[in-house]
Coordinates of C-alpha atoms and ligand atoms in Angstrom, one line a residue:
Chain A
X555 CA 13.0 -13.6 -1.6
X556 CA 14.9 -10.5 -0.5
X557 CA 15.4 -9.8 3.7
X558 CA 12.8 -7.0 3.5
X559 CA 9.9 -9.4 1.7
X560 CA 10.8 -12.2 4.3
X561 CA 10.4 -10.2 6.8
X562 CA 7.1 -8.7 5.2
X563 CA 5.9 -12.9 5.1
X564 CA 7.1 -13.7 8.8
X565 CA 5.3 -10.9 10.4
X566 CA 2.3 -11.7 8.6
X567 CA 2.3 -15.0 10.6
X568 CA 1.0 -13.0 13.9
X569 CA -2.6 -13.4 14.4
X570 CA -4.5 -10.3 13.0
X571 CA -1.7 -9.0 10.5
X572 CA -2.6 -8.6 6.9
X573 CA -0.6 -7.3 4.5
X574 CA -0.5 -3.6 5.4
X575 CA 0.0 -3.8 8.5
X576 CA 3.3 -6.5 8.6
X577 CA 4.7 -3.5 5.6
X578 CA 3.8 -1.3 7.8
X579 CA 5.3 -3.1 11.0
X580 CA 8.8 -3.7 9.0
X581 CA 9.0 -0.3 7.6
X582 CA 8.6 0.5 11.3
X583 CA 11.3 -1.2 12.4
X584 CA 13.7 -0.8 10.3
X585 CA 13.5 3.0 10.3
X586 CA 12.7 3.8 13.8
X587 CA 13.3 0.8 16.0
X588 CA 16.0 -1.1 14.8
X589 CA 17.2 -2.1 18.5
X590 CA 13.5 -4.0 19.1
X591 CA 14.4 -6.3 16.4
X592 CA 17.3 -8.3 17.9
X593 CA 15.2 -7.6 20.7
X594 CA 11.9 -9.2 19.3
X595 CA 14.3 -12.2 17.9
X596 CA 15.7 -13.1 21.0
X597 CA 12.2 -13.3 23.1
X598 CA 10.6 -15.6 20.1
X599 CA 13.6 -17.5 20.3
X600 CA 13.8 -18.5 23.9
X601 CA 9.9 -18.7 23.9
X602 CA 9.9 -21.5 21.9
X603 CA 12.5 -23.3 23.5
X604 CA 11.5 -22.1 27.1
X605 CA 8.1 -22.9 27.2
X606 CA 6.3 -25.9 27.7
X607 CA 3.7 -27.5 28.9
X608 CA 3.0 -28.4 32.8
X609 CA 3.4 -31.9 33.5
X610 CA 0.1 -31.2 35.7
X611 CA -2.1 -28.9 34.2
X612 CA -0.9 -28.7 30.6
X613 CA -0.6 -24.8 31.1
X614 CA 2.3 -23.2 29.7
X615 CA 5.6 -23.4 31.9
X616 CA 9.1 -23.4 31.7
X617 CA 9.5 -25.5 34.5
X618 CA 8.2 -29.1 35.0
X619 CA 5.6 -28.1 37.0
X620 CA 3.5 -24.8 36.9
X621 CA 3.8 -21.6 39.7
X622 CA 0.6 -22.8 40.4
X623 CA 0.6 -26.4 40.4
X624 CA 4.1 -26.2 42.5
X625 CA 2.1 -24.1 45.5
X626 CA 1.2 -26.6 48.0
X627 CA -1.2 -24.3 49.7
X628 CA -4.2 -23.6 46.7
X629 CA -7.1 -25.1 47.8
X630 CA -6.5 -28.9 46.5
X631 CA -10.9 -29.1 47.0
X632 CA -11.0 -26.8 43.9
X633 CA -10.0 -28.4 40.3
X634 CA -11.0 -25.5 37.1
X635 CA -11.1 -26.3 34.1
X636 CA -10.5 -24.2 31.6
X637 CA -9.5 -24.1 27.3
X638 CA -6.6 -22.2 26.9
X639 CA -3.4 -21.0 29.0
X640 CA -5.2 -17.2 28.3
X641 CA -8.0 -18.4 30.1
X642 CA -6.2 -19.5 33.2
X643 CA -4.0 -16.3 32.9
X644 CA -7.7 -14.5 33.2
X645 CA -8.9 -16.4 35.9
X646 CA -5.6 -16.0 38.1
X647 CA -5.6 -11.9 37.2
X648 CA -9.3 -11.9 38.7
X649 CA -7.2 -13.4 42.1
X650 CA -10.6 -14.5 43.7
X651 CA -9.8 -18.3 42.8
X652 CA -7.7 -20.6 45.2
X653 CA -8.1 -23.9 43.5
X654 CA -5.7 -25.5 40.7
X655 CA -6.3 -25.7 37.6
X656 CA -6.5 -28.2 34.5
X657 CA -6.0 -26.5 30.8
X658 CA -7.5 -28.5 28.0
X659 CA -5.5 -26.5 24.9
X660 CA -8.9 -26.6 22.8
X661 CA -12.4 -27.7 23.0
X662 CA -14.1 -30.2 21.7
X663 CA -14.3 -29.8 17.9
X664 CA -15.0 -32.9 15.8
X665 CA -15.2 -31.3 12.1
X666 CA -11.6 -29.9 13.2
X667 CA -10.7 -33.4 14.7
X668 CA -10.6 -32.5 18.0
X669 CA -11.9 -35.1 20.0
X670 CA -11.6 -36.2 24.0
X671 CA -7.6 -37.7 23.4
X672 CA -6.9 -34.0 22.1
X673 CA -8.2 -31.7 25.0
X674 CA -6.8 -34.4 27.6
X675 CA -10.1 -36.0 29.0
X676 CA -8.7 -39.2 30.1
X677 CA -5.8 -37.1 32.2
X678 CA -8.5 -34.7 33.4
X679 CA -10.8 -37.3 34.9
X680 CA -7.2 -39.4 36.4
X681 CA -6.4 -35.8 38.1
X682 CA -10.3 -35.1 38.8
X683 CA -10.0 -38.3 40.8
X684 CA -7.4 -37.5 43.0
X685 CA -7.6 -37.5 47.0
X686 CA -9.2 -34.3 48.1
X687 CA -10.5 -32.7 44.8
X688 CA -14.3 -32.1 45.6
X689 CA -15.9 -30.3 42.9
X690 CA -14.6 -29.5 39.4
X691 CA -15.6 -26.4 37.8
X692 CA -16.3 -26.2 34.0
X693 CA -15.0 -23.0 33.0
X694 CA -14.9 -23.4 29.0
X695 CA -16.6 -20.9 27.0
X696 CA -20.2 -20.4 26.5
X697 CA -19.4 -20.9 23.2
X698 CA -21.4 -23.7 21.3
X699 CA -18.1 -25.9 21.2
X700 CA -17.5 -25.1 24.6
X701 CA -20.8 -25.9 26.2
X702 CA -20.0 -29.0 24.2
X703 CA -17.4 -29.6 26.1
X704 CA -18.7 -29.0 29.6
X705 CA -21.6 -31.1 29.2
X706 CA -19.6 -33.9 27.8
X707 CA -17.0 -33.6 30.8
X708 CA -20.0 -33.2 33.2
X709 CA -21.5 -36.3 31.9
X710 CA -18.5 -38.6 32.3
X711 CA -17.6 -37.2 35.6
X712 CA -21.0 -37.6 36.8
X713 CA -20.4 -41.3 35.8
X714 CA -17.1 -41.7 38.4
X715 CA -19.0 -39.8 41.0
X716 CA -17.6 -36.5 40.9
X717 CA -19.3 -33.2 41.1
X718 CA -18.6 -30.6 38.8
X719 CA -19.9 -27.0 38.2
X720 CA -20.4 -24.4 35.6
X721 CA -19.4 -20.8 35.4
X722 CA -22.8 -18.7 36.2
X723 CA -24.3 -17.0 33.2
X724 CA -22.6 -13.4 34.1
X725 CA -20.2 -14.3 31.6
X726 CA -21.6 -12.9 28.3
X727 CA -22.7 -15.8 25.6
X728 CA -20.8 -16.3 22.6
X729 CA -17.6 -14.6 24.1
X730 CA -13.8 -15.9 24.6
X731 CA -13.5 -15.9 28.7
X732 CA -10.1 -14.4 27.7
X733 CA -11.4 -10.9 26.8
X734 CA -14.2 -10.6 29.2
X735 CA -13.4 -8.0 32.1
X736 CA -12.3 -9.2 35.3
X737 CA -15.3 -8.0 37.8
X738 CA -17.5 -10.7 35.7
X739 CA -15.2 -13.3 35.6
X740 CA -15.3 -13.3 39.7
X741 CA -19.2 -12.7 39.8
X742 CA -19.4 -15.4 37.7
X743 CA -16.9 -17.8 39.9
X744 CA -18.8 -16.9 43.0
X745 CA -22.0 -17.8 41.3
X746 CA -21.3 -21.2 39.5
X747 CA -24.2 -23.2 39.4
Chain B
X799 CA 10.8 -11.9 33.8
X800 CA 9.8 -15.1 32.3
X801 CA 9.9 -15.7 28.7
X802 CA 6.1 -15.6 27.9
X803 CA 6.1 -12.1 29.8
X804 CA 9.5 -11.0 27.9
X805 CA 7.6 -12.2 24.6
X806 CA 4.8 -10.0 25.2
X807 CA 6.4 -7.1 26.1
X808 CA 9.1 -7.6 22.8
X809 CA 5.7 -8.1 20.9
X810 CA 4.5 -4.6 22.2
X811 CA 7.3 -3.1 20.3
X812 CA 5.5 -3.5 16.8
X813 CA 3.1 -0.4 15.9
X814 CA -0.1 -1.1 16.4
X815 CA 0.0 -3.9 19.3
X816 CA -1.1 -3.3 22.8
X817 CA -1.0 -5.2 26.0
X818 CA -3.8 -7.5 24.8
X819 CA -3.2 -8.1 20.9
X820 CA 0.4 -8.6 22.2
X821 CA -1.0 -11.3 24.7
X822 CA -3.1 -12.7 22.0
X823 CA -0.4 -12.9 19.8
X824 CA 1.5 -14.6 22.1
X825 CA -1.1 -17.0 23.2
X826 CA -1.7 -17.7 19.7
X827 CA 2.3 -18.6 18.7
X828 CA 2.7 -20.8 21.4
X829 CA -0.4 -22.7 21.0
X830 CA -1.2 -23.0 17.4
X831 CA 2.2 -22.0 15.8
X832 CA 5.4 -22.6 17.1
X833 CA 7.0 -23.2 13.6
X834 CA 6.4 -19.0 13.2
X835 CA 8.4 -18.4 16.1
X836 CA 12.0 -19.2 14.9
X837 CA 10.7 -17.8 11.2
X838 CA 10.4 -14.7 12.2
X839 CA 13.1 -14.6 14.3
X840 CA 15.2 -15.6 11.5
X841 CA 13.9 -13.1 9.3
X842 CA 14.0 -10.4 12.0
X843 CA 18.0 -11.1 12.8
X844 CA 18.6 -11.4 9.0
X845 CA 16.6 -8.1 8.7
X846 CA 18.4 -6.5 10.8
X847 CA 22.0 -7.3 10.0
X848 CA 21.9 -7.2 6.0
X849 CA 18.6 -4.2 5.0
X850 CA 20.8 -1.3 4.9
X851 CA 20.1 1.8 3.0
X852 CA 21.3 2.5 -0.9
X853 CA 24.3 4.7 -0.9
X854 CA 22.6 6.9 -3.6
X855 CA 19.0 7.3 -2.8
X856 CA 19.0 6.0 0.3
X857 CA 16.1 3.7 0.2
X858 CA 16.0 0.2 2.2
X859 CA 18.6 -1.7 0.2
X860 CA 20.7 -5.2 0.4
X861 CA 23.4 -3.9 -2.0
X862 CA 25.4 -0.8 -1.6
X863 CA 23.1 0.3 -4.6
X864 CA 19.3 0.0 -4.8
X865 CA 17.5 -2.1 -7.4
X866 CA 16.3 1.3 -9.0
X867 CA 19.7 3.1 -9.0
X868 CA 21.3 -0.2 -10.3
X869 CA 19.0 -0.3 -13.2
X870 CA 20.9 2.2 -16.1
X871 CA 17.9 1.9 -18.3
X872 CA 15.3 4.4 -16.4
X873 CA 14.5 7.4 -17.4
X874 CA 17.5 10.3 -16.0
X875 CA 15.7 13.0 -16.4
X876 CA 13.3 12.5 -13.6
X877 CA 13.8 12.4 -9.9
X878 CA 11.0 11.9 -7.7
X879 CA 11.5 12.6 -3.7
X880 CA 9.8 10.6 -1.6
X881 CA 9.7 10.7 2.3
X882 CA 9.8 7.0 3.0
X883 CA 10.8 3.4 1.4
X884 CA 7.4 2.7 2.1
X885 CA 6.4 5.9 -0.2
X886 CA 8.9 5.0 -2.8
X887 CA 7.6 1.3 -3.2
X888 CA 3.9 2.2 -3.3
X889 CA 4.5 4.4 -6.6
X890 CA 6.8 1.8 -7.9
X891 CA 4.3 -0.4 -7.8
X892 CA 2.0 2.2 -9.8
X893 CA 4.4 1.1 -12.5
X894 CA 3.8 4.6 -13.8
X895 CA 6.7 6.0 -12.7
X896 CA 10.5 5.2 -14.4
X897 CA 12.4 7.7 -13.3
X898 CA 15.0 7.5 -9.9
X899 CA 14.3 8.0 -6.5
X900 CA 15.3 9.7 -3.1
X901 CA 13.8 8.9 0.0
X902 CA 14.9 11.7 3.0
X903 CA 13.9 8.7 5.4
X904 CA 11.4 11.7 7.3
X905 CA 10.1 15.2 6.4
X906 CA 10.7 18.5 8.1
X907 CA 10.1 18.8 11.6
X908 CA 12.1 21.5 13.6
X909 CA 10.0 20.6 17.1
X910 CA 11.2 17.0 16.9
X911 CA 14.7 18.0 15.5
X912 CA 14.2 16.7 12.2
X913 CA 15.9 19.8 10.1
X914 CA 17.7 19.6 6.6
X915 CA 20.2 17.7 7.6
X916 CA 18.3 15.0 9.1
X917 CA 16.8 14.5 5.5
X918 CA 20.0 14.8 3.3
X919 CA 19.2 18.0 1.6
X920 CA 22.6 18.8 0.6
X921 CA 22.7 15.5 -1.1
X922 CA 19.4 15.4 -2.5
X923 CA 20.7 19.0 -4.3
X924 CA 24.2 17.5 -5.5
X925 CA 21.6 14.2 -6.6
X926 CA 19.8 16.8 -8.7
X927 CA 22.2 18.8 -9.9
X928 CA 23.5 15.6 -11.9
X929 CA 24.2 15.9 -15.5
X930 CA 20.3 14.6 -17.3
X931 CA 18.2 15.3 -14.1
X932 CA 15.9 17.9 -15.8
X933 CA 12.9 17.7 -13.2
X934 CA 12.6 16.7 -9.3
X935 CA 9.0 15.6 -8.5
X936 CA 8.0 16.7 -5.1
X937 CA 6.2 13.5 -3.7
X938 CA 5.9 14.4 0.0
X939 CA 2.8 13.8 2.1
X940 CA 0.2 16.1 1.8
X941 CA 0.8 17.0 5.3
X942 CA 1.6 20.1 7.1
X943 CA 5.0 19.1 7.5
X944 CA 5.3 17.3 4.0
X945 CA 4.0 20.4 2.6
X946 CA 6.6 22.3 4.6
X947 CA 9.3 20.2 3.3
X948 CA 8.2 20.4 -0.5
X949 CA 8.0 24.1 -0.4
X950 CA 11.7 24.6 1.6
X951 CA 13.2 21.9 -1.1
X952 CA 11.5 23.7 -3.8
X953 CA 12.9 27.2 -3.0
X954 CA 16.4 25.5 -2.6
X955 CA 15.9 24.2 -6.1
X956 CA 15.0 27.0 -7.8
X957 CA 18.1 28.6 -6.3
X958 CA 20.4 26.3 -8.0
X959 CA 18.2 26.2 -11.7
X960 CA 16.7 23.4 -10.7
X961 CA 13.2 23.0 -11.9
X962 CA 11.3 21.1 -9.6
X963 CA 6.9 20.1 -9.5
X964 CA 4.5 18.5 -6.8
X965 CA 2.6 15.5 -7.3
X966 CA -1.2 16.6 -8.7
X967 CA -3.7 17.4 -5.7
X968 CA -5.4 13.9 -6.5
X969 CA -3.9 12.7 -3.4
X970 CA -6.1 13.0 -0.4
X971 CA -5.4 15.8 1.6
X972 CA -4.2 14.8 4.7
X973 CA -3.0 11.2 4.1
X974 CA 0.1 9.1 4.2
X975 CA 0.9 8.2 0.6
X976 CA 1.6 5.0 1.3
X977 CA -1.7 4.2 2.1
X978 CA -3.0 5.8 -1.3
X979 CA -4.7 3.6 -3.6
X980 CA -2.7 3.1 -6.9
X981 CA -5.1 4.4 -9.7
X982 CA -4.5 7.8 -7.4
X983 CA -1.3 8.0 -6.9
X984 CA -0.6 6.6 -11.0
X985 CA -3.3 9.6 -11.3
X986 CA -1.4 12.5 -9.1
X987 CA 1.6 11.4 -11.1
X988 CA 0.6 12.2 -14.3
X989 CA -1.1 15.5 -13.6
X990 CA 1.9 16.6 -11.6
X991 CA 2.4 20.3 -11.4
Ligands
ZN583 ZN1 0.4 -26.6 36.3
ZN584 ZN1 18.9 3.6 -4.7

């Protein structure tokens, strides 16, 4: 395959680009932005080997421990869960949570084998039990999967004596937490249930 | 800045993509992909250092000549201008068109500085006053600007002798050619004018 077709097949990789539009991105480039390329090249590059996961709460990091799990003075009472890294990034833009966090990477899924071992649940309730954590806060999607997921998390921390909470209904149903604007996100923290 | 926030903002650089698909996009790599990442930043680098343009018509090219203008058996007589690669490789794929190319790599545009010499009008005239070309076919957009450019390359061909036609009005006004279907653009082609 020529450079200009393998680039064409790379670009197509990124989520929501079809055919036209990778032609359309690589004509692009090569014409008009030639310097973003090197540019684009080096960022994927030290992405991948930058970025991990927190040792604490599985977030991306590229240090052992996350900015947030490394600030001593969030409220250590506060423990939200939540399914992706996008979703934490949404929660911390809305600024009107102190707590930490815990990121599951997925929700529960089982035709997609995605069960508790894959979204963490045994590390979760070990870090749920911790001294001073007092309420956990289930702030997967209202998704079908992800109501899944908060019930079944509710359930077995219910079991170990821990109470946990549930976004309020602000947030719209059927949406990704990720794209929903940032005044309902913090009416919806304010009113967990 | 870190190296998700570098990513995202390298990611930014592609047409199309905004703050949030570039987030997405992002997200989406790290979490679900990471054997993308170094692909296309492989094909990116090798994109960048080896697509350079035909020495003849000027298209995106690998070898100092194009596969087009390497190939001695297409027809001589005909050269068709085109504004872009992206142009040139939609009506090769019409596969109704065996003549050669060349691509100005723009159009006419004295506001943005884009005059003859940014499109290699003097060479486009010593292409066409080759020994066998006996028609140039006009294949600019049907834009204002494409238009423009036809109609100053058309005078400056018909200076020199040099008989030159415009691609049949099947073409949408308005539109990139590009982004033509085929049948149209095979159509345009053979009512040319
Ligand atoms: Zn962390
Ligand atoms: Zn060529």
């Amino acid at each position: 395959m020529n450079a200009l077709d393998s680039l064409i097949e790379a670009l197509k990789r990124l989520p929501g680009v079809g055919q036209k539009s990778a032609q359309r991105m690589a004509y692009h480039l090569l014409q008009h932005d030639r310097t973003a390329m090197p540019r684009l090249a080096g960022a994927l590059t030290a992405a991948v080997e930058r970025i991990k996961h927190c040792e604490r709460c599985h977030t991306f990091s590229e240090t052992p421990l996350c900015i947030v799990c490394a600030d001593a003075k969030r409220d250590r009472r506060l423990l939200c869960v939540v399914e992706t890294p996008a979703d934490q990034a949404a929660l911390e833009r809305t600024g009107s949570y102190l707590g930490y966090y815990f990121v599951l990477l997925g929700r529960l899924s089982p035709l997609d084998g995605v069960g508790t071992r894959q979204i963490g649940a045994a590390e979760l309730l070990a870090r749920a039990a911790e001294d001073g954590v007092e309420e956990v806060i289930l702030a997967t999607s209202f998704t079908a999967e992800g109501e899944a997921t908060a019930h079944v998390l509710a359930e077995a921390l219910r079991a170990r004596g821990i109470k946990s909470t549930r976004l309020a209904r602000g947030v719209p149903i059927g949406s990704e937490l990720e794209y929903v604007d940032l005044g309902t996100i913090a009416h919806a923290l304010s009113d967990r249930r």
